CSV table of C-alpha atoms in Angstrom, one decimal:
chain,number,residue,atom,x,y,z
P,261,MET,CA,0.8,0.3,0.6
P,262,SER,CA,1.5,3.6,-1.5
P,263,ASP,CA,1.8,6.2,1.9
P,264,PRO,CA,-1.4,8.4,1.8
P,265,PHE,CA,1.1,10.7,3.6
P,266,THR,CA,3.7,13.5,1.9
P,267,PRO,CA,5.7,16.0,3.2
P,268,SER,CA,3.8,19.7,3.7
P,269,ALA,CA,5.5,22.5,3.6
P,270,GLU,CA,2.9,24.0,3.9
P,271,LEU,CA,1.8,22.8,7.0
P,272,SER,CA,5.5,23.0,8.4
P,273,ALA,CA,5.1,26.8,7.5
P,274,ILE,CA,1.8,27.4,8.6
P,275,ALA,CA,2.9,25.3,12.3
P,276,ARG,CA,5.9,27.9,12.3
P,277,ARG,CA,4.3,30.4,11.5
P,278,TRP,CA,1.0,29.7,14.8
P,279,LEU,CA,4.0,29.2,17.1
P,280,GLN,CA,5.5,33.0,16.3
P,281,HIS,CA,2.3,34.6,16.5
P,282,TYR,CA,1.4,33.0,19.6
P,283,ALA,CA,5.1,33.7,21.1
P,284,SER,CA,4.7,37.4,20.7
P,285,ARG,CA,2.0,37.6,22.2
P,286,GLN,CA,-0.2,38.6,18.5
P,287,SER,CA,-3.5,36.8,19.6
P,288,LYS,CA,-6.0,37.9,16.8
P,289,MET,CA,-3.6,36.0,14.0
P,290,VAL,CA,-3.7,33.4,16.4
P,291,ALA,CA,-7.1,32.6,16.9
P,292,ASN,CA,-7.5,33.6,13.1
P,293,LEU,CA,-5.5,29.8,12.5
P,294,PHE,CA,-8.3,27.4,14.7
P,295,SER,CA,-11.0,25.3,13.5
P,296,GLY,CA,-14.2,26.7,13.4
P,297,SER,CA,-15.4,23.0,15.0
P,298,GLU,CA,-17.2,21.9,17.8
P,299,ALA,CA,-13.8,19.9,18.1
P,300,TRP,CA,-11.4,22.2,18.6
P,301,THR,CA,-8.9,21.2,21.4
P,302,TYR,CA,-5.7,22.8,22.9
P,303,VAL,CA,-3.6,20.7,25.2
P,304,GLY,CA,-1.0,23.1,27.4
P,305,SER,CA,2.2,22.3,28.7
P,306,ASP,CA,0.8,23.8,32.4
P,307,ASP,CA,-1.4,21.2,34.4
P,308,ASN,CA,-4.6,21.3,33.8
P,309,GLU,CA,-4.3,23.1,30.8
P,310,ILE,CA,-6.8,20.7,28.2
P,311,TRP,CA,-9.3,22.8,26.3
P,312,THR,CA,-12.0,22.1,23.9
P,313,GLY,CA,-15.1,23.4,22.2
P,314,GLN,CA,-15.5,27.3,20.2
P,315,ASP,CA,-16.2,28.6,23.7
P,316,LEU,CA,-12.8,28.0,24.7
P,317,CYS,CA,-11.7,28.6,21.5
P,318,ARG,CA,-13.1,32.2,21.2
P,319,SER,CA,-11.9,33.2,24.4
P,320,PHE,CA,-8.5,32.2,24.1
P,321,ASN,CA,-7.8,36.4,22.7
P,322,ALA,CA,-8.0,36.7,26.4
P,323,TYR,CA,-6.0,33.9,27.3
P,324,THR,CA,-3.5,34.7,25.0
P,325,ASP,CA,-3.5,38.2,25.6
P,326,GLU,CA,-2.3,37.6,29.8
P,327,GLN,CA,1.2,35.9,29.0
P,328,ALA,CA,4.2,36.8,29.0
P,329,ARG,CA,5.6,37.5,25.5
P,330,LEU,CA,8.6,34.7,25.0
P,331,ILE,CA,11.3,33.7,22.8
P,332,LEU,CA,12.0,30.7,20.0
P,333,GLU,CA,14.9,29.4,19.1
P,334,ASP,CA,16.4,26.4,17.4
P,335,ILE,CA,12.6,26.2,15.5
P,336,LYS,CA,11.6,22.9,13.8
P,337,VAL,CA,8.5,21.5,12.0
P,338,THR,CA,7.7,19.0,9.6
P,339,GLY,CA,4.3,18.7,7.9
P,340,PHE,CA,3.1,16.0,6.6
P,341,GLU,CA,-0.8,15.9,4.1
P,342,ALA,CA,-3.4,13.2,3.2
P,343,GLY,CA,-6.4,15.3,1.4
P,344,SER,CA,-7.6,17.2,3.9
P,345,PHE,CA,-6.2,15.9,6.1
P,346,GLY,CA,-2.8,17.3,8.0
P,347,TRP,CA,-0.2,17.4,10.5
P,348,ALA,CA,2.6,18.4,12.4
P,349,CYS,CA,5.5,18.2,14.8
P,350,ALA,CA,7.1,20.7,16.1
P,351,THR,CA,10.6,21.0,18.5
P,352,PHE,CA,12.1,24.6,19.5
P,353,THR,CA,13.6,26.3,22.7
P,354,VAL,CA,11.3,28.6,24.4
P,355,LEU,CA,13.1,31.8,26.0
P,356,SER,CA,11.8,33.9,28.7
P,357,GLU,CA,11.6,37.8,27.4
P,358,ASN,CA,14.7,38.4,29.5
P,359,ARG,CA,16.3,35.2,28.4
P,360,GLN,CA,17.5,34.2,32.2
P,361,VAL,CA,14.4,31.3,32.0
P,362,SER,CA,14.4,28.7,29.2
P,363,SER,CA,13.2,25.0,28.1
P,364,PHE,CA,12.9,22.6,25.7
P,365,PHE,CA,9.1,22.4,23.8
P,366,ARG,CA,7.7,20.0,21.2
P,367,SER,CA,4.8,21.0,19.8
P,368,THR,CA,2.0,19.1,17.5
P,369,PHE,CA,-0.7,20.6,15.6
P,370,VAL,CA,-3.1,18.5,13.4
P,371,PHE,CA,-4.6,20.5,10.7
P,372,THR,CA,-8.4,20.1,8.7
P,373,LEU,CA,-9.7,21.4,5.3
P,374,GLU,CA,-12.0,24.5,6.1
P,375,ASP,CA,-13.2,26.2,2.8
P,376,ALA,CA,-9.7,25.2,0.8
P,377,VAL,CA,-8.3,26.9,4.2
P,378,TRP,CA,-5.6,24.9,6.5
P,379,LYS,CA,-7.3,25.2,9.4
P,380,ILE,CA,-6.0,23.6,13.7
P,381,VAL,CA,-8.2,21.7,14.8
P,382,HIS,CA,-5.8,20.5,18.0
P,383,VAL,CA,-2.7,21.5,19.5
P,384,HIS,CA,-0.6,20.0,22.0
P,385,ASN,CA,2.1,21.0,23.9
P,386,SER,CA,3.9,19.2,26.0
P,387,VAL,CA,7.9,19.8,28.0
P,388,PRO,CA,9.6,16.9,28.0
P,389,LYS,CA,11.2,14.8,31.1
P,390,ALA,CA,14.0,12.3,31.6
P,391,SER,CA,11.9,8.7,31.9
P,392,MET,CA,13.7,8.7,34.5
P,393,GLU,CA,12.2,11.2,36.5
P,394,SER,CA,8.6,10.8,34.9
P,395,MET,CA,8.5,7.4,34.7
P,396,GLY,CA,11.3,5.7,36.6
P,397,TYR,CA,13.2,4.1,33.8
P,398,GLU,CA,15.3,4.9,31.7
P,399,SER,CA,16.6,4.3,28.1
P,400,ARG,CA,17.0,0.3,27.4
P,401,SER,CA,20.3,1.4,25.3
P,402,LEU,CA,21.8,3.7,27.5
P,403,ASP,CA,21.9,0.3,30.5
P,404,GLU,CA,23.0,-2.0,27.2
P,405,LEU,CA,26.0,-0.1,26.9
P,406,ALA,CA,27.4,0.8,29.9
P,407,ALA,CA,27.1,-3.5,30.8
P,408,SER,CA,28.9,-3.8,27.8
P,409,ALA,CA,32.1,-2.3,28.9
P,410,ASP,CA,35.4,-4.4,28.2
P,411,VAL,CA,38.8,-2.0,30.2
P,412,GLY,CA,40.3,-3.3,26.9
P,413,SER,CA,38.5,-1.4,24.6
P,414,PHE,CA,39.1,1.9,26.5
P,415,HIS,CA,41.5,3.8,25.0
P,416,ILE,CA,43.5,5.7,28.1
P,417,GLY,CA,45.8,7.7,29.3
P,418,ARG,CA,49.4,7.2,31.2
P,419,THR,CA,47.8,8.3,34.2
P,420,GLY,CA,45.2,5.4,34.0
P,421,ILE,CA,42.0,8.4,33.3
P,422,ALA,CA,39.6,8.8,31.0
P,423,SER,CA,36.6,10.1,30.1
P,424,VAL,CA,33.6,8.6,28.9
P,425,MET,CA,31.2,9.9,27.0
P,426,PHE,CA,27.6,8.5,26.0
P,427,THR,CA,25.4,9.8,23.7
P,428,ASP,CA,21.6,8.8,22.9
P,429,ILE,CA,19.0,9.9,20.5
P,430,VAL,CA,15.8,11.3,22.3
P,431,GLY,CA,12.1,9.4,21.1
P,432,SER,CA,14.1,7.4,19.0
P,433,THR,CA,11.2,4.8,19.5
P,434,ALA,CA,8.7,6.8,18.2
P,435,LEU,CA,11.4,7.5,15.4
P,436,ALA,CA,11.5,4.3,14.1
P,437,ALA,CA,8.4,2.9,14.8
P,438,ALA,CA,7.2,6.9,12.0
P,439,MET,CA,9.7,5.7,9.6
P,440,GLY,CA,9.9,2.3,9.2
P,441,ASP,CA,12.7,-0.2,9.5
P,442,ALA,CA,14.4,0.2,6.5
P,443,ALA,CA,14.5,3.9,6.8
P,444,TRP,CA,15.1,4.5,10.2
P,445,SER,CA,18.0,2.0,9.9
P,446,ARG,CA,19.9,4.1,7.1
P,447,LYS,CA,19.2,7.2,8.8
P,448,ILE,CA,20.5,5.5,12.3
P,449,LYS,CA,24.0,4.1,9.6
P,450,ALA,CA,25.2,7.2,8.4
P,451,HIS,CA,24.2,8.8,12.3
P,452,LEU,CA,26.4,6.9,13.6
P,453,ALA,CA,29.3,7.2,10.9
P,454,GLN,CA,29.1,11.0,11.7
P,455,ILE,CA,29.4,10.5,15.4
P,456,ALA,CA,32.2,7.7,15.2
P,457,SER,CA,34.0,10.7,12.6
P,458,ASP,CA,33.8,13.2,15.3
P,459,ILE,CA,35.3,10.8,17.8
P,460,GLN,CA,37.6,10.1,16.0
P,461,LYS,CA,38.4,13.9,14.2
P,462,PHE,CA,39.1,14.7,18.7
P,463,GLY,CA,41.6,11.6,19.5
P,464,GLY,CA,38.8,9.4,21.1
P,465,THR,CA,38.5,6.0,20.6
P,466,LEU,CA,34.2,4.6,19.6
P,467,VAL,CA,33.7,1.6,22.1
P,468,LYS,CA,30.8,0.5,21.3
P,469,SER,CA,27.4,1.3,19.9
P,470,LEU,CA,24.1,-0.6,20.3
P,471,GLY,CA,20.4,0.8,19.1
P,472,ASP,CA,21.2,4.8,18.3
P,473,GLY,CA,24.0,4.7,21.8
P,474,THR,CA,27.0,4.9,21.3
P,475,LEU,CA,30.2,4.4,24.3
P,476,SER,CA,33.3,5.7,23.7
P,477,SER,CA,36.7,7.2,25.8
P,478,PHE,CA,39.1,9.4,25.7
P,479,THR,CA,42.3,10.3,27.5
P,480,SER,CA,41.9,14.0,27.8
P,481,ALA,CA,38.3,16.0,29.2
P,482,GLN,CA,39.0,19.1,26.9
P,483,ALA,CA,38.9,16.3,23.7
P,484,ALA,CA,35.8,14.4,25.0
P,485,MET,CA,33.9,18.0,25.6
P,486,ARG,CA,35.3,19.1,22.4
P,487,ALA,CA,34.1,16.1,20.4
P,488,ALA,CA,30.3,16.8,21.9
P,489,GLN,CA,30.2,19.5,20.9
P,490,ALA,CA,31.6,18.7,17.4
P,491,ILE,CA,28.6,16.8,17.5
P,492,GLN,CA,25.8,18.2,18.5
P,493,ARG,CA,26.6,21.2,16.0
P,494,VAL,CA,27.0,18.4,13.4
P,495,ASN,CA,23.4,17.3,14.0
P,496,ALA,CA,21.6,20.7,14.1
P,497,GLN,CA,23.2,21.4,10.8
P,498,ASP,CA,21.7,18.5,9.1
P,499,GLU,CA,18.7,19.3,7.3
P,500,GLU,CA,17.4,16.0,6.3
P,501,GLU,CA,14.4,14.6,8.3
P,502,PRO,CA,13.5,13.7,10.9
P,503,ASN,CA,15.5,15.6,12.6
P,504,LEU,CA,17.4,14.0,15.5
P,505,SER,CA,17.6,15.0,19.3
P,506,ILE,CA,20.8,13.9,21.0
P,507,ARG,CA,21.7,14.1,24.9
P,508,ILE,CA,24.9,13.2,26.0
P,509,GLY,CA,26.8,12.8,29.4
P,510,ILE,CA,30.4,13.0,30.2
P,511,HIS,CA,32.4,11.5,33.3
P,512,THR,CA,36.1,10.9,34.0
P,513,GLY,CA,37.3,8.9,36.0
P,514,ASP,CA,40.4,6.0,36.8
P,515,VAL,CA,39.1,2.8,35.3
P,516,VAL,CA,42.2,0.7,35.4
P,517,GLN,CA,42.3,0.7,39.5
P,518,SER,CA,40.7,-2.6,41.3
P,519,GLY,CA,39.6,-5.0,38.4
P,520,GLY,CA,36.5,-3.5,36.3
P,521,ASP,CA,35.1,-2.0,39.8
P,522,TYR,CA,36.7,1.9,38.9
P,523,LEU,CA,36.0,0.6,35.3
P,524,GLY,CA,32.1,-0.3,36.4
P,525,SER,CA,31.8,3.0,38.5
P,526,VAL,CA,32.8,5.3,35.4
P,527,VAL,CA,30.5,3.9,32.5
P,528,ASN,CA,27.7,4.1,35.2
P,529,LYS,CA,27.9,7.4,36.3
P,530,ALA,CA,28.3,8.7,32.3
P,531,ALA,CA,25.3,6.8,31.2
P,532,ARG,CA,23.2,8.1,33.9
P,533,ILE,CA,24.1,12.0,33.1
P,534,ALA,CA,23.3,11.1,29.4
P,535,ALA,CA,19.6,9.6,30.8
P,536,ILE,CA,19.3,13.1,32.6
P,537,ALA,CA,20.4,15.2,30.0
P,538,GLU,CA,17.5,17.5,27.6
P,539,PRO,CA,17.1,16.6,24.3
P,540,ASP,CA,20.0,18.3,22.6
P,541,GLU,CA,22.3,19.0,25.9
P,542,ILE,CA,25.5,18.1,26.8
P,543,ARG,CA,25.9,17.3,31.0
P,544,VAL,CA,29.5,16.7,32.3
P,545,SER,CA,29.9,16.4,35.6
P,546,ASP,CA,31.7,17.8,38.3
P,547,ALA,CA,35.3,16.2,38.0
P,548,THR,CA,35.5,16.5,34.4
P,549,ARG,CA,34.9,19.9,34.8
P,550,ILE,CA,37.0,20.7,36.7
P,551,MET,CA,39.3,18.9,34.6
P,552,VAL,CA,39.0,21.8,31.8
P,553,GLY,CA,39.8,24.4,34.3
P,554,ALA,CA,38.9,28.2,32.2
P,555,ALA,CA,40.6,26.4,29.6
P,556,PRO,CA,39.4,28.6,25.8
P,557,GLY,CA,36.3,27.3,24.2
P,558,PHE,CA,34.0,26.6,27.0
P,559,ILE,CA,31.4,27.5,28.4
P,560,PHE,CA,29.2,25.9,31.1
P,561,SER,CA,26.3,26.5,33.2
P,562,GLY,CA,25.5,25.8,36.6
P,563,PRO,CA,26.2,23.4,39.0
P,564,GLU,CA,23.2,21.3,39.4
P,565,THR,CA,22.9,18.6,41.9
P,566,THR,CA,20.6,15.6,41.5
P,567,ARG,CA,20.5,11.8,42.1
P,568,LEU,CA,21.8,9.9,40.3
P,569,LYS,CA,20.0,5.8,39.6
P,570,GLY,CA,22.2,2.6,41.5
P,571,LEU,CA,25.1,5.6,43.0
P,572,GLU,CA,24.6,6.5,45.8
P,573,GLY,CA,24.6,10.0,47.2
P,574,ASP,CA,24.1,13.4,45.5
P,575,HIS,CA,26.0,13.9,41.8
P,576,THR,CA,27.4,17.2,40.4
P,577,PHE,CA,26.7,18.0,37.7
P,578,TYR,CA,27.0,21.2,34.4
P,579,ARG,CA,25.7,21.9,31.0
P,580,LEU,CA,28.1,22.4,28.6
P,581,GLU,CA,27.4,25.3,25.4
P,582,TRP,CA,28.4,24.1,22.3
P,583,ARG,CA,26.0,26.7,20.2
P,584,GLU,CA,27.8,28.8,18.4
């Protein structure tokens, strides 16, 4: 059976335009894009923000006007249509007007043709959380990669210290289901090849890849972080859909003393840090942060403290900026 859905630049543009109108609080333009159907539904990111029907649609202007203006960056939108029906999915970063607060958002739109004009009949906004935080579990590939680590595969300096890096694609299960096995396999093959190239470029060793995740090691914390920045930058420049979101975690420690215990500790902590990272984010442990000191080319936010699955006590991490 042929695929009834075709890519729609028009719906992508409408979704992008709606987001920009909403962020700048142009309430009339926001409401003008809504369907006249009683099936109209808006699901917001806040608790209890689930609204339906034309009465609420008409009052959306007042709701929009009361909200603070926002700044949207890194907007990525894909749209598809089939006859009189279509949908779009958007990812973007939301910043407060003073740029002091930011958050990663996802929005989906359902469209219907009304009098030959595309109208929005459903909007759903969400703020993703790491699976461990929201559901009590995390990406299986990270666990499996950590469990399969072998000290003989690691690139270790003369001091016995290595910086271990994990990469993982956010939402890969849903993407794979949407694309189908063959297309997803091609996408992942190209993705992993690019990551392997970036790791090698900065002197690292790709220890193993499993599914859509990778485990690598570096003799230098600086090299590991530069590789992570390169991976995110190259990925952000990839215009081929679907656009992937990568999370990366790095931890530095002694991986050779006391047999496999040290290895397991360093690898597991790096995996846990990757698991709590947000989409398009690089998080590094305090040990990795200390290693680079005031070296140029690194901008950090934090520190922040959290609990990590399977590890005792509180753990400090930093966010490493990669956008130029």
